[in-house]
mmCIF file of C-alpha atoms in Angstrom:
data_model
loop_
_atom_site.group_PDB
_atom_site.id
_atom_site.type_symbol
_atom_site.label_atom_id
_atom_site.label_comp_id
_atom_site.label_asym_id
_atom_site.label_seq_id
_atom_site.Cartn_x
_atom_site.Cartn_y
_atom_site.Cartn_z
ATOM 1 C CA VAL A 124 11.715 -10.930 1.905
ATOM 2 C CA PRO A 125 12.022 -7.461 0.353
ATOM 3 C CA VAL A 126 9.317 -5.009 1.363
ATOM 4 C CA PRO A 127 8.752 -1.666 -0.365
ATOM 5 C CA PRO A 128 9.199 1.443 1.796
ATOM 6 C CA THR A 129 6.037 2.235 3.750
ATOM 7 C CA TYR A 130 4.750 5.757 4.373
ATOM 8 C CA THR A 131 1.942 6.935 6.652
ATOM 9 C CA ALA A 132 0.122 10.240 6.853
ATOM 10 C CA THR A 133 -3.229 11.779 7.631
ATOM 11 C CA ASN A 134 -3.277 13.847 4.426
ATOM 12 C CA PRO A 135 -3.190 11.980 1.072
ATOM 13 C CA GLU A 136 -1.836 15.106 -0.683
ATOM 14 C CA LEU A 137 1.528 14.408 0.963
ATOM 15 C CA PHE A 138 1.874 11.338 -1.280
ATOM 16 C CA LEU A 139 1.418 13.185 -4.587
ATOM 17 C CA PRO A 140 5.204 13.479 -5.192
ATOM 18 C CA LEU A 141 5.555 9.678 -4.823
ATOM 19 C CA LEU A 142 2.833 9.142 -7.403
ATOM 20 C CA GLU A 143 4.888 11.064 -9.963
ATOM 21 C CA THR A 144 7.534 8.323 -9.743
ATOM 22 C CA PHE A 145 5.503 5.101 -9.460
ATOM 23 C CA ASP A 146 2.035 3.669 -8.851
ATOM 24 C CA LEU A 147 1.027 3.284 -5.222
ATOM 25 C CA ILE A 148 -0.925 0.849 -3.141
ATOM 26 C CA ALA A 149 -3.048 2.368 -0.388
ATOM 27 C CA LYS A 150 -3.833 0.355 2.713
ATOM 28 C CA PRO A 151 -6.094 1.411 5.561
ATOM 29 C CA PHE A 152 -4.014 1.581 8.727
ATOM 30 C CA ASP A 153 -6.686 -0.327 10.627
ATOM 31 C CA GLY A 154 -7.520 -2.715 7.769
ATOM 32 C CA SER A 155 -7.403 -6.469 7.819
ATOM 33 C CA ARG A 156 -7.638 -9.381 5.406
ATOM 34 C CA GLY A 157 -6.913 -7.146 2.418
ATOM 35 C CA GLN A 158 -10.087 -5.082 2.832
ATOM 36 C CA GLY A 159 -9.853 -1.523 1.587
ATOM 37 C CA ILE A 160 -6.592 -1.977 -0.333
ATOM 38 C CA GLN A 161 -6.498 0.117 -3.511
ATOM 39 C CA ILE A 162 -4.045 0.504 -6.368
ATOM 40 C CA ILE A 163 -3.516 4.220 -6.995
ATOM 41 C CA GLN A 164 -2.410 5.398 -10.449
ATOM 42 C CA THR A 165 -3.742 8.963 -10.675
ATOM 43 C CA PRO A 166 -3.878 12.020 -8.402
ATOM 44 C CA ASP A 167 -7.699 11.858 -8.440
ATOM 45 C CA GLU A 168 -7.613 8.262 -7.188
ATOM 46 C CA LEU A 169 -5.192 9.241 -4.433
ATOM 47 C CA LEU A 170 -7.223 12.238 -3.297
ATOM 48 C CA SER A 171 -10.477 10.249 -3.219
ATOM 49 C CA VAL A 172 -9.131 7.207 -1.345
ATOM 50 C CA GLN A 173 -11.202 6.343 1.728
ATOM 51 C CA PHE A 174 -9.304 5.737 4.967
ATOM 52 C CA GLY A 175 -9.611 6.093 8.741
ATOM 53 C CA GLU A 176 -7.330 8.212 10.891
ATOM 54 C CA PHE A 177 -4.155 7.238 8.995
ATOM 55 C CA LEU A 178 -3.381 6.109 5.476
ATOM 56 C CA MET A 179 -0.531 3.728 4.700
ATOM 57 C CA ILE A 180 1.088 3.898 1.257
ATOM 58 C CA GLN A 181 3.609 1.621 -0.451
ATOM 59 C CA ARG A 182 5.055 1.434 -3.937
ATOM 60 C CA PHE A 183 2.884 -0.881 -6.028
ATOM 61 C CA CYS A 184 4.935 -3.812 -7.283
ATOM 62 C CA LYS A 185 3.134 -5.454 -10.165
ATOM 63 C CA PRO A 186 3.084 -9.244 -9.703
ATOM 64 C CA ASP A 187 5.008 -11.471 -12.113
ATOM 65 C CA GLU A 188 1.917 -13.646 -12.485
ATOM 66 C CA PRO A 189 -1.483 -11.862 -12.591
ATOM 67 C CA ASP A 190 -3.334 -14.396 -10.413
ATOM 68 C CA ARG A 191 -0.516 -14.867 -7.931
ATOM 69 C CA PHE A 192 -1.147 -13.793 -4.352
ATOM 70 C CA ILE A 193 1.238 -14.272 -1.461
ATOM 71 C CA LYS A 194 0.383 -13.336 2.088
ATOM 72 C CA ALA A 195 3.199 -13.506 4.618
ATOM 73 C CA TYR A 196 3.517 -12.601 8.268
ATOM 74 C CA TYR A 197 6.728 -11.516 9.967
ATOM 75 C CA LEU A 198 6.903 -12.095 13.704
ATOM 76 C CA ASP A 199 9.848 -12.312 16.020
ATOM 77 C CA GLY A 200 12.377 -12.716 13.213
ATOM 78 C CA GLN A 201 10.407 -15.441 11.415
ATOM 79 C CA ILE A 202 8.333 -15.369 8.243
ATOM 80 C CA PHE A 203 5.112 -17.382 8.152
#
């Protein structure tokens, strides 16, 4: 299963160059069950994102089907 590159930092400004290339998805490092996930499309959205000690960023990949949601877990070489 392809996964976009993942970046972590304590300062959202470090992700501004990525935002010039593509939209981002911000995930709280200590989040769970999809809580706190945000799609970031502008510098203002990035700089105002709420997060704990660390912020995790990935490239936002727009779904093929708008209502489609897939949650998968990878553990010990297996996907669930």
